[in-house]
Each structure stands twice: as C-alpha cells, then as structure tokens.
Amino acid sequence: MRILVTGAGGFLGRGLIARIADALPQARRIVLTDRVVEGLGGAGVDTIAGDLSDPAFRRALLDPGFDLVFHLASIPGSLAEREQGLGLSVNLLAPIGLAEDVAARQPGARFVFASSIAVYGNLGEDTVTGATACQPELTYGAHKRMTEVLLSDMTRRGALSAISLRFPGLVARPATESGHGSAFMSQIFHQIAAGTPYACPIAADSTCWWMSRPAAVETLLWAARLADPGTTVVQPPVLHADLTSVAAATARITGQAARIDWGNDPVLRQIFGAMPPLDASPALALGFRADADLDALARAALSGDP
Amino acid sequence: MRILVTGAGGFLGRGLIARIADALPQARRIVLTDRVVEGLGGAGVDTIAGDLSDPAFRRALLDPGFDLVFHLASIPGSLAEREQGLGLSVNLLAPIGLAEDVAARQPGARFVFASSIAVYGNLGEDTVTGATACQPELTYGAHKRMTEVLLSDMTRRGALSAISLRFPGLVARPATESGHGSAFMSQIFHQIAAGTPYACPIAADSTCWWMSRPAAVETLLWAARLADPGTTVVQPPVLHADLTSVAAATARITGQAARIDWGNDPVLRQIFGAMPPLDASPALALGFRADADLDALARAALSGDP
C-alpha cells in the first residue's frame, strides 16, 4: 500500500505522521508532502516539498499513484478570509486538482479529506444531524463544502473512495500559532497549565465542540481503514462543553487554578462558541470515537505528542 | 451598463440574446461569447469567440469589466458524465475562473448563473422547498452545486452580487439536439405538432417540471433586474405536470392527435420523471413566474422563437 500525506508539516499532519507507520503496517511506501518538509522524514518515509496547486508538481508527486491519500493541506479560515487568492488556490483549486490526479493514477483510491465544521455556517440551537444544512459563512467553509461535494461525486462514480471528515478546531495547537480564530480554544489549556492569567475573548458559558489532536489522528486512521463506509461525509463525534467545564477539567488534571478573564467577542462567539448539541450516531455506528471525557481531552490536549 | 452573455450560442443563450437589447435598454455595451459565435452578433452587440477555461482568454474578454454577466455556458449532464475532463473544465473550472475574474474587474457585479435542478439529486415524494437537501447524482449537478456555493460566498463578502437559478430541462429544444437525457421532454412537443408517432422512453404518468425557453429568458432578465434579491439561490417556479397532461395540451393547441407509445426507462424516469411538487413561494414573492398553464407552455415550447 502506497500512502500520501499532504499538509504533513501542519498541526494535524505532524500528529498523523507520528502514528502512521505503526497504525498502517501494510504501508509499502509513505510519502509526506508540504511546502516545507525539513524535519518531517524518518525511516522508510519519503518527503517531497512543493505546491499542490502546481499541476507539474502534482504530476511528479503522484507518480506512480497512491492507494491512500490523507489530504490535510489547507490554510486556516481567518487567513483565507484575508488572503482570498491564496485561499482559492490552496483550499479549493489544489484539492480539486489533487483529487482528479489521484483518481487518474489510481482509480478507487481511498481519499481521506480533512474538512471542517465551517461547512455548516451559523448553526441555530437545534441538534446537528446528517440533515443539517450547509450554509458556510466563511470562504474557508465554502471551499471545504465544495470539495466535499466534488469528492462525493467522484466516489459515486468510482473515481475515488473518499471520506470527508468535518473536524472542529483541534486542541491544543501550539501557543505560538496564529491565523486561527479558534486560537482561544487552545490557549485556555496552555495558559491554565502554565499557571498564568488568560484573557479569553469569549464568555465562560460559550459552548464549543472539542476534539484533541490524538482523537483527530485516530479519526483519520479509522477513516483510512473503513472497508465500506457507506457514506462520503462523516461528522466525527466531539465533546460538546462550555468553557467553564473545560477550564475546570484542565485545572483538575494540571493541579493549577484557572485564572481567566472572560470576554465578550460576539463574532468569535457566533462562529465557535454557540455550538448546539451534536447527534453523532451515524459516525458512532461506523466506529468513530470522541475523546472519552473532558479530563481525557485536557490530558490529550496538553500531551504535547508528538 | 456593460453586459456579458456566456454560452450565447446555446439554446437558452439564443433565447436571451433575442430579448436582451429590448429588455435591458440601459445597456451601453453587450458582449456575447461562446466557442463559436458566427451568426450571433447584431447591431450594437459584440461577439468574441473563445474558451472560458483559458485564463488568457478570460483576461482579454473581461477588459475592462462588466456590470452584469449571464453565465449560461455549460455542457449537458449526460455528455459531462461521459466526458469527465471536459465537464470539469467547462462546468466547474470555467465558472470558478470567470466568477473570480469578473469580481476582480468589477466588484459587486451582478452575476446571473444558469444552475440546474440536477443539484438536488434523487428527490423523494416530499414537496421541494428551500430546505430540500442537495445530493447531486450526476457530476453535472455536483459541479453546478459547487458553483452555487462559490457564488453564495462571493456574494456574502461583496465580491459579486450573484443569483443562481435552478432551471429544469427547458422545452422545446430543437429536435436535432443530443446530449440531453431530458430530450424526450422536448420531443413530445415536436412529434405531436408534426403529427408523427413518438416512442417516449418513459411512462405517461411520469411527472416532470416544465419551463419553456421564453419563461426561462424572462427568469434570467428578472434576476438581472432585481435590486435586492436577499438570497443567492433561486428555485424558479415551474409547471408540475405528468406527460399525459402535457401531451393533451400539445394536441389541443396544435389540433393534432397525440400518437405516443409510452416506454418504461427506469433511469430516465428517476432523473426526470419522478419530480415531486414544488413550493416556489420564495421565488414567487420575488416576482419570478412560471409559464401560465400547460397550453401556454405548449405554445411557448413550439413558438420556435427566436
């Protein structure tokens, strides 16, 4: 089995490549790609640097084809909103070109796509189900949704066997990372663990959807292994909890006090902090799992692995 | 006002360009484009032949920008299903490139997009409303849906003022046209009018959504004039009727007998002949109108205009 990971140098990518060789021992070849690949390689793993929106690069990269592709490469939502040309290239044209080229070399290849809950747009108070409409409110979410539609169609006609996974903001991203509007969701873990005061931009009763990077990595690997998913879009299970509860869990497992000054940013709250409950039963029936509970989430978020 | 019509040589395009100068007298410049433009021009109208998927052609075409674009160019669904590379280029990459380039030259331009009811995929028996999910079952419909999502996002951020119109199969296309799975919807008019027997591939009780080309042209023009549509996707009103009723209306207005041998093609019936009712109240509230009744539909379908 030949495996390709795009966006391998990103937060999720680094988590995946630390697990991939163990988790998929049938791999005969593993190729990691990103714009910069220094430090990503290892025993039995090739790295190739390049730009996925460049057809010539894709041609070279995909020779002679892959059985399994994890397409993780994208730029974050707030950056894509500011830099529309870059967002179009990275978040839309590159996935279209990659999917078509992967299918041309290896029809029916499994294509695991890191989509996003940004596809939904503003959710009301109703529980999110498979019937929830997608009305993205950010260009990032629109491009993710377009890619989902493309991959569903390619799967229908046998060109690929694609699974799009709608990830929430993953925690805990490095304290230094920028470009994510959801940065506060990671900072809350880091700042409490460090014992430092933190000015959180939204209110304590804001409810988010939570998933640790280790849980996201297991979600990717599960999607890669599913023999017959019977669907092309999966909303993975998440933890649905308010910031107070997450702060309390983090304080509990770190032995620190949560010293948080809660804010009131209406835009961030609308996008990330007003999430309704999720009915994840379709994904649970397929075997996907969330973090076990908030303490497990906080531990995984702070594990620093890889 | 500068106006661009793409796909001007197509069935809908020819209908539009016969009306456009009268209907939009504020036009200062009208440009028609298609791969072949011979015979399309006229007084005060420029024609430019080219391939919209070619960025250099788009650059030349769009100089110095347009206030209003009718994007009608596409290849039909059954052809796109067979020729995937051509479909990708014409039905997805060209609209993406055109929309982005139009917006770059003239931010906020009105962009009227000929979408399709193929975006829905297999509909059940429930009345179609604004909440009906889109699960396209043809690559053509997937590409139309992706373009709708793109245009909605571009409108949200002010790059364009786009309206996507979900057209059913329009009638009556020329008897010689091929590539449309819905060809039977046009043949039924032509064959009855000609007094010839017709082997219709699906059953007499099949229900379709009907719209004449003149009604579709008025729909395009209405979308162009709407000051503040308040939505980016419109399902225009249609007539919902079975083939028996349409054949009877055609016989009535032509004075011919309907001599039809009804078939039983399950695929064509599923795609075109099992349409549920439509709640078109949002479009009606915006002023869009269907053909008045089946007799008016049959007359318009057979009018041969333009």
XYZ file of C-alpha atoms in Angstrom:
612
model
C 0.000 0.000 0.000
C 1.309 3.428 -1.004
C 0.276 6.314 1.237
C 0.454 10.069 0.698
C 0.018 12.697 3.406
C -0.424 16.327 2.330
C -0.022 19.162 4.784
C 2.282 16.803 6.664
C 4.036 19.693 8.411
C 0.841 21.107 9.860
C -0.564 20.546 13.324
C -2.750 17.597 12.354
C -0.192 16.293 9.865
C 2.560 16.055 12.473
C 0.203 14.149 14.716
C -0.666 11.733 11.941
C 2.870 11.041 10.747
C 3.969 10.187 14.284
C 1.405 7.360 14.260
C 1.113 6.324 10.643
C 3.832 3.691 10.310
C 2.621 1.812 13.391
C -1.034 2.229 12.604
C -0.810 1.170 8.966
C 1.871 -1.547 8.909
C 0.754 -2.640 5.441
C 2.291 0.563 4.060
C 4.876 -0.220 1.418
C 5.651 3.419 0.763
C 4.812 6.556 2.743
C 5.266 9.993 1.162
C 4.892 13.212 3.120
C 4.437 16.487 1.338
C 4.147 20.115 2.319
C 5.565 23.422 1.156
C 8.422 22.839 3.623
C 9.336 19.319 4.692
C 12.545 19.749 6.692
C 12.467 17.570 9.777
C 9.419 15.559 8.725
C 11.119 12.484 7.272
C 12.180 9.313 9.032
C 12.978 5.667 8.432
C 11.009 4.344 5.463
C 9.322 7.676 4.856
C 9.959 9.968 1.885
C 9.423 13.693 1.909
C 8.733 15.857 -1.126
C 8.354 19.624 -0.877
C 6.133 21.525 -3.282
C 2.968 23.405 -4.071
C -0.111 21.230 -4.624
C -1.742 23.903 -6.725
C 1.037 23.429 -9.328
C -0.020 20.746 -11.838
C 3.573 19.883 -12.693
C 4.384 19.281 -9.034
C 1.312 17.080 -8.657
C 2.344 15.048 -11.694
C 5.766 14.359 -10.193
C 4.423 13.759 -6.713
C 1.760 11.282 -7.756
C 3.930 9.056 -9.884
C 3.138 6.134 -9.803
C -0.016 6.642 -7.740
C -1.251 6.093 -4.203
C -3.787 3.731 -2.659
C -4.456 6.016 0.284
C -4.235 9.799 0.474
C -4.684 11.919 3.569
C -5.388 15.404 2.237
C -4.761 17.698 5.196
C -3.181 20.708 3.476
C -5.102 23.939 3.851
C -4.751 27.445 5.171
C -6.836 28.458 8.175
C -10.160 30.234 7.922
C -9.217 33.693 9.126
C -6.130 33.757 6.890
C -8.174 32.536 3.906
C -10.699 35.290 4.557
C -7.965 37.940 4.373
C -5.955 36.377 1.536
C -8.656 35.326 -0.893
C -6.329 34.437 -3.761
C -4.219 32.184 -1.560
C -7.325 30.585 -0.076
C -8.759 29.875 -3.518
C -5.518 28.268 -4.615
C -4.783 26.201 -1.504
C -8.262 25.428 -0.194
C -10.132 24.874 -3.450
C -8.087 24.537 -6.626
C -5.421 22.326 -5.038
C -7.932 19.794 -3.638
C -9.784 19.683 -6.979
C -6.547 19.099 -8.882
C -5.216 16.603 -6.361
C -8.412 14.554 -6.252
C -8.634 14.401 -10.033
C -4.966 13.491 -10.412
C -5.027 10.843 -7.667
C -8.081 9.260 -9.319
C -6.446 9.325 -12.744
C -3.421 7.375 -11.436
C -5.236 5.030 -9.070
C -8.992 4.788 -9.623
C -10.844 3.990 -6.419
C -8.049 5.159 -4.099
C -9.136 5.967 -0.552
C -9.035 9.751 -0.166
C -9.386 10.968 3.425
C -10.132 14.691 3.425
C -9.805 16.962 6.439
C -12.971 19.004 6.085
C -14.286 21.336 8.758
C -17.382 22.196 10.739
C -17.053 25.575 8.996
C -19.131 23.974 6.215
C -22.248 24.457 8.370
C -22.061 28.209 8.821
C -24.146 29.726 11.578
C -25.916 26.925 13.393
C -29.014 27.618 15.409
C -29.895 25.859 18.633
C -31.104 22.643 17.046
C -29.062 19.482 17.393
C -26.790 18.962 14.390
C -27.614 15.826 12.402
C -26.905 14.453 8.967
C -29.830 16.560 7.732
C -28.372 19.858 8.932
C -27.997 22.265 6.022
C -24.600 23.600 4.992
C -24.584 27.381 4.594
C -20.961 28.352 5.096
C -20.296 31.865 6.392
C -16.583 31.911 5.634
C -14.802 31.363 2.325
C -12.815 28.612 4.080
C -16.048 26.744 4.832
C -17.403 27.322 1.319
C -14.257 25.821 -0.213
C -14.372 22.848 2.169
C -18.018 22.265 1.271
C -17.292 22.478 -2.454
C -14.540 19.893 -2.030
C -16.916 17.589 -0.131
C -19.419 17.790 -3.000
C -16.681 17.025 -5.532
C -15.393 14.037 -3.542
C -18.896 12.643 -3.015
C -19.474 12.735 -6.747
C -16.096 11.159 -7.530
C -16.915 8.380 -5.079
C -20.365 7.842 -6.612
C -18.761 7.169 -9.962
C -15.905 5.047 -8.581
C -13.112 7.501 -9.337
C -12.202 7.636 -5.648
C -13.327 6.148 -2.361
C -13.431 9.389 -0.413
C -14.341 10.244 3.155
C -14.617 13.873 4.240
C -14.231 14.379 7.989
C -15.722 17.538 9.469
C -13.242 18.475 12.162
C -13.853 21.135 14.801
C -10.961 23.346 15.915
C -8.403 20.875 17.291
C -6.724 21.366 20.647
C -4.260 22.295 21.813
C -2.445 23.993 18.971
C 0.955 25.440 19.866
C 0.702 28.690 21.817
C 2.678 30.382 19.027
C 0.265 29.532 16.204
C -1.727 32.307 14.618
C -4.280 32.590 11.831
C -6.926 30.549 13.619
C -9.917 32.417 15.011
C -10.330 29.482 17.356
C -6.913 30.064 18.976
C -8.617 30.737 22.320
C -9.747 27.105 22.399
C -6.107 26.069 22.627
C -4.848 28.941 24.749
C -7.215 28.030 27.543
C -5.333 24.743 28.043
C -1.853 26.243 27.720
C -2.444 29.213 29.994
C -4.060 27.237 32.783
C -1.314 24.609 32.592
C 1.302 27.357 32.822
C -0.436 28.903 35.804
C -0.741 32.240 34.044
C -3.773 34.526 33.824
C -5.602 34.414 30.492
C -7.919 36.935 28.845
C -10.301 34.678 26.941
C -12.095 36.624 24.189
C -15.496 34.997 24.752
C -17.732 34.270 27.741
C -17.453 31.336 30.136
C -20.800 29.863 29.159
C -19.872 29.660 25.469
C -20.248 26.116 24.197
C -17.758 24.672 21.723
C -17.156 21.369 20.016
C -13.926 19.829 21.321
C -11.525 17.313 19.862
C -7.888 16.686 20.763
C -5.248 16.127 18.114
C -4.770 12.484 19.189
C -8.511 11.889 18.760
C -8.391 13.568 15.335
C -5.476 11.341 14.310
C -7.394 8.218 15.328
C -10.353 9.553 13.343
C -8.174 9.887 10.223
C -6.764 6.386 10.676
C -10.217 4.908 11.227
C -11.447 6.546 8.038
C -8.474 5.081 6.190
C -9.275 1.554 7.379
C -13.069 1.509 6.973
C -13.845 -1.128 4.378
C -17.248 0.158 3.301
C -18.182 3.443 4.944
C -21.480 3.706 3.051
C -21.195 7.486 3.188
C -18.788 10.088 1.890
C -19.170 12.734 4.596
C -18.669 11.983 8.279
C -19.287 14.312 11.198
C -16.990 12.718 13.792
C -18.170 12.621 17.412
C -16.921 15.531 19.517
C -17.282 16.684 23.102
C -19.888 19.427 23.476
C -18.982 21.513 26.508
C -18.811 25.074 27.751
C -15.581 26.859 28.515
C -16.155 26.733 32.281
C -16.227 22.936 32.212
C -13.145 22.696 30.015
C -11.258 25.135 32.225
C -12.259 23.152 35.312
C -11.068 19.878 33.760
C -7.771 21.478 32.775
C -7.290 22.874 36.279
C -8.107 19.461 37.728
C -5.620 17.472 35.678
C -2.840 20.075 35.950
C -3.327 20.964 39.633
C -3.408 24.638 38.633
C -6.034 27.278 39.289
C -7.929 28.615 36.262
C -7.288 32.383 36.263
C -9.384 33.528 33.345
C -10.792 36.920 32.500
C -13.785 36.130 30.275
C -14.506 38.422 27.341
C -17.499 39.027 25.115
C -16.439 38.970 21.428
C -19.735 38.497 19.551
C -18.166 37.338 16.279
C -15.924 34.673 17.799
C -18.781 33.516 19.993
C -21.071 33.167 16.983
C -18.522 31.201 14.975
C -17.001 28.972 17.646
C -18.813 29.453 20.946
C -22.501 28.946 20.177
C -22.370 25.336 19.071
C -25.559 23.296 19.540
C -25.533 19.631 20.549
C -24.433 17.033 18.007
C -26.145 13.759 17.194
C -23.093 11.779 16.160
C -24.883 8.438 15.985
C -24.057 7.781 12.301
C -20.334 8.197 12.985
C -20.517 6.244 16.241
C -22.204 3.394 14.358
C -19.238 3.378 11.973
C -16.857 3.103 14.937
C -15.611 6.691 15.203
C -14.952 7.912 18.751
C -14.577 11.270 20.514
C -12.180 11.932 23.391
C -13.517 9.884 26.327
C -14.369 12.856 28.572
C -13.152 16.359 29.389
C -10.315 15.156 31.608
C -9.107 12.892 28.802
C -9.481 15.797 26.387
C -7.381 18.074 28.601
C -4.708 15.400 29.051
C -4.546 14.725 25.295
C -4.587 18.432 24.503
C -1.598 19.010 26.780
C 0.267 15.815 25.994
C 2.461 17.642 23.532
C 2.580 14.479 21.408
C 4.051 14.181 19.009
C -24.150 49.212 -18.145
C -21.842 46.628 -19.706
C -23.328 43.154 -20.156
C -21.681 39.818 -20.916
C -23.501 36.655 -22.020
C -21.562 33.376 -21.998
C -22.866 30.329 -23.816
C -24.609 32.816 -26.090
C -24.857 30.264 -28.910
C -26.677 27.696 -26.799
C -30.413 27.082 -26.625
C -31.009 29.385 -23.667
C -28.385 31.877 -24.858
C -30.059 32.374 -28.233
C -33.329 32.973 -26.446
C -31.758 35.565 -24.197
C -29.872 37.496 -26.868
C -33.050 37.872 -28.927
C -34.577 39.767 -25.995
C -31.665 41.404 -24.251
C -31.369 44.735 -26.064
C -35.074 45.480 -25.656
C -35.284 44.173 -22.107
C -32.212 45.996 -20.821
C -32.198 49.323 -22.686
C -29.698 50.744 -20.216
C -27.035 48.503 -21.808
C -24.125 50.570 -23.078
C -22.229 47.534 -24.335
C -23.349 43.933 -24.887
C -20.763 41.196 -25.470
C -21.706 37.674 -26.474
C -19.232 34.875 -26.115
C -19.136 31.185 -26.948
C -16.715 28.764 -28.546
C -18.309 29.630 -31.890
C -20.065 32.954 -32.358
C -20.835 33.082 -36.095
C -24.314 34.430 -36.661
C -24.824 35.643 -33.092
C -23.947 39.332 -33.482
C -26.164 42.216 -34.402
C -26.486 45.962 -34.133
C -24.726 47.234 -31.040
C -23.654 43.781 -29.981
C -20.090 42.453 -29.998
C -19.172 38.811 -30.286
C -15.945 37.229 -29.034
C -15.160 33.543 -29.556
C -13.048 31.638 -27.066
C -12.657 29.113 -24.297
C -13.693 30.355 -20.850
C -11.443 27.827 -19.165
C -8.429 29.634 -20.676
C -7.233 32.362 -18.264
C -5.685 34.413 -21.070
C -8.962 34.432 -22.988
C -10.844 35.484 -19.860
C -8.380 38.324 -19.295
C -8.950 39.661 -22.801
C -12.697 39.091 -22.693
C -13.247 40.827 -19.374
C -11.324 44.006 -20.143
C -12.499 46.470 -18.850
C -15.131 44.633 -16.804
C -18.873 44.040 -16.806
C -21.692 45.180 -14.552
C -23.890 42.239 -15.445
C -22.895 38.733 -16.502
C -25.226 35.968 -17.635
C -23.179 32.800 -17.265
C -25.021 30.221 -19.327
C -22.109 28.239 -20.798
C -22.042 24.588 -19.837
C -22.130 21.132 -21.361
C -25.178 18.952 -20.726
C -25.353 16.354 -17.976
C -25.160 13.161 -19.971
C -22.235 14.477 -22.023
C -20.444 15.648 -18.864
C -20.948 12.195 -17.343
C -19.215 10.572 -20.335
C -16.518 13.225 -20.827
C -15.386 13.916 -17.287
C -12.362 16.017 -18.229
C -14.435 18.279 -20.448
C -17.146 18.547 -17.806
C -14.632 19.508 -15.138
C -13.181 22.194 -17.364
C -16.417 23.689 -18.711
C -18.834 23.114 -15.839
C -16.561 23.754 -12.845
C -13.180 25.335 -13.537
C -14.514 27.854 -16.071
C -17.258 29.170 -13.738
C -14.769 29.438 -10.862
C -12.280 31.330 -13.008
C -14.936 33.525 -14.603
C -16.554 34.480 -11.295
C -13.213 35.349 -9.732
C -12.091 37.352 -12.764
C -15.399 39.220 -13.106
C -15.216 40.144 -9.421
C -11.617 41.287 -9.726
C -12.533 43.732 -12.533
C -15.893 44.877 -11.218
C -16.523 44.108 -7.559
C -20.215 43.639 -6.820
C -21.184 42.889 -10.441
C -24.496 41.094 -10.866
C -23.698 37.502 -11.885
C -26.708 35.509 -13.082
C -25.819 31.827 -13.170
C -27.807 29.156 -15.011
C -27.790 26.406 -12.425
C -29.919 23.286 -12.646
C -32.350 21.152 -10.696
C -29.669 18.466 -11.086
C -28.193 19.933 -7.878
C -30.907 18.121 -5.897
C -30.160 14.572 -6.990
C -32.819 11.973 -6.375
C -35.811 13.688 -4.820
C -38.322 11.693 -2.835
C -42.035 12.404 -2.798
C -41.873 15.398 -0.463
C -42.538 18.864 -1.806
C -39.313 20.646 -2.722
C -38.660 23.752 -0.616
C -35.708 25.950 0.243
C -34.807 23.380 2.905
C -34.522 20.483 0.466
C -31.046 18.953 0.643
C -28.748 18.926 -2.371
C -27.269 15.494 -3.046
C -26.417 15.543 -6.730
C -26.365 12.197 -8.509
C -24.607 13.393 -11.652
C -21.251 15.120 -11.989
C -23.078 17.898 -13.842
C -25.237 18.542 -10.785
C -22.257 18.352 -8.419
C -20.409 20.994 -10.441
C -23.482 23.230 -10.560
C -23.885 22.885 -6.794
C -20.216 23.693 -6.188
C -20.579 26.814 -8.306
C -23.662 27.857 -6.331
C -21.700 27.543 -3.076
C -18.842 29.597 -4.523
C -21.176 32.338 -5.776
C -23.057 32.500 -2.470
C -19.793 33.026 -0.643
C -18.581 35.637 -3.125
C -21.866 37.490 -2.661
C -21.615 37.277 1.131
C -18.291 39.089 1.004
C -19.371 41.595 -1.649
C -17.161 40.301 -4.449
C -20.221 39.697 -6.612
C -23.981 40.064 -6.438
C -24.834 36.601 -7.693
C -28.093 34.782 -8.316
C -28.088 31.090 -9.196
C -31.254 29.952 -10.982
C -32.096 26.252 -10.790
C -33.566 25.539 -14.209
C -35.359 22.334 -15.140
C -34.899 20.872 -18.620
C -36.164 23.633 -20.936
C -38.613 22.957 -23.744
C -38.698 22.574 -26.597
C -35.085 22.112 -27.596
C -34.515 21.568 -31.329
C -35.406 18.067 -32.453
C -31.822 17.649 -33.633
C -30.168 18.320 -30.256
C -28.487 15.471 -28.449
C -26.562 15.063 -25.215
C -29.536 15.814 -23.005
C -31.112 12.917 -21.128
C -34.242 15.028 -20.971
C -34.563 15.151 -24.782
C -37.888 13.317 -24.554
C -39.365 16.360 -22.791
C -38.834 18.356 -25.991
C -39.593 15.578 -28.475
C -43.076 15.144 -27.106
C -43.956 18.655 -28.325
C -42.233 18.349 -31.695
C -43.612 14.926 -32.576
C -47.196 15.707 -31.659
C -47.002 19.005 -33.558
C -45.655 17.154 -36.589
C -48.435 14.585 -36.359
C -45.934 11.746 -36.184
C -45.940 8.773 -33.802
C -43.443 9.054 -30.937
C -41.848 6.357 -28.782
C -41.461 8.169 -25.452
C -38.879 6.398 -23.249
C -40.850 6.799 -20.013
C -44.410 6.207 -18.846
C -47.396 8.512 -19.349
C -47.869 9.113 -15.624
C -44.294 10.352 -15.146
C -44.295 13.831 -13.614
C -41.758 16.427 -14.729
C -41.005 20.047 -14.004
C -41.735 22.145 -17.100
C -40.449 25.503 -18.232
C -40.422 26.969 -21.742
C -37.420 28.818 -23.110
C -39.342 32.132 -23.176
C -40.177 31.676 -19.473
C -36.532 30.868 -18.729
C -35.410 34.010 -20.572
C -37.816 36.148 -18.525
C -36.439 34.455 -15.400
C -32.891 35.441 -16.371
C -33.930 39.021 -17.084
C -35.858 39.268 -13.823
C -32.809 38.052 -11.912
C -30.713 40.675 -13.669
C -33.055 43.482 -12.623
C -33.789 42.504 -9.004
C -32.412 45.276 -6.826
C -32.008 43.300 -3.624
C -32.812 39.621 -4.034
C -31.947 38.811 -0.408
C -30.881 35.338 -1.499
C -28.244 33.883 -3.785
C -30.053 30.744 -4.938
C -33.493 30.811 -6.526
C -35.638 27.861 -7.482
C -37.830 29.460 -10.161
C -41.479 28.451 -10.355
C -42.195 25.652 -12.835
C -45.227 23.733 -14.006
C -45.506 20.323 -12.318
C -47.388 18.013 -14.638
C -47.441 14.475 -15.976
C -46.705 13.580 -19.578
C -50.332 12.748 -20.335
C -51.395 16.288 -19.466
C -48.597 17.872 -21.461
C -49.343 15.677 -24.467
C -53.027 16.598 -24.230
C -52.255 20.317 -24.084
C -49.945 19.990 -27.078
C -52.588 18.094 -29.040
C -55.139 20.735 -28.083
C -53.168 23.746 -29.232
C -51.863 22.069 -32.414
C -55.074 20.323 -33.434
C -53.110 17.090 -33.791
C -53.692 13.725 -32.153
C -51.081 12.556 -29.637
C -49.795 9.232 -31.010
C -47.375 8.158 -28.306
C -46.016 4.773 -27.424
C -45.065 5.105 -23.756
C -41.907 3.374 -22.519
C -40.569 2.402 -19.143
C -36.915 3.528 -18.788
C -36.270 3.414 -15.020
C -33.173 5.631 -15.063
C -34.697 8.460 -17.096
C -37.851 8.229 -15.000
C -35.870 8.506 -11.786
C -33.880 11.527 -13.000
C -36.548 13.485 -14.875
C -39.934 11.822 -14.485
C -40.438 11.373 -10.737
C -40.454 15.013 -9.727
C -42.389 15.875 -6.561
C -44.373 19.098 -6.176
C -42.507 22.373 -5.747
C -43.215 25.098 -3.206
C -41.978 28.065 -5.232
C -43.330 30.696 -2.840
C -39.909 32.315 -2.161
C -39.365 32.868 -5.893
C -42.960 33.969 -6.455
C -42.563 36.516 -3.665
C -39.535 37.894 -5.534
C -41.653 38.238 -8.685
C -40.479 35.194 -10.669
C -43.164 33.499 -12.767
C -43.692 30.116 -14.430
C -45.443 29.591 -17.782
C -49.093 30.492 -17.148
C -50.508 27.000 -17.782
C -49.888 23.908 -19.916
C -51.460 25.413 -23.029
C -49.228 28.458 -22.681
C -46.271 26.137 -22.095
C -47.012 24.161 -25.252
C -47.451 27.342 -27.305
C -44.181 28.801 -25.991
C -42.390 25.489 -26.449
C -43.438 25.346 -30.083
C -43.116 29.047 -30.858
C -39.699 28.492 -32.341
C -38.667 31.939 -31.071
C -36.148 33.142 -31.551
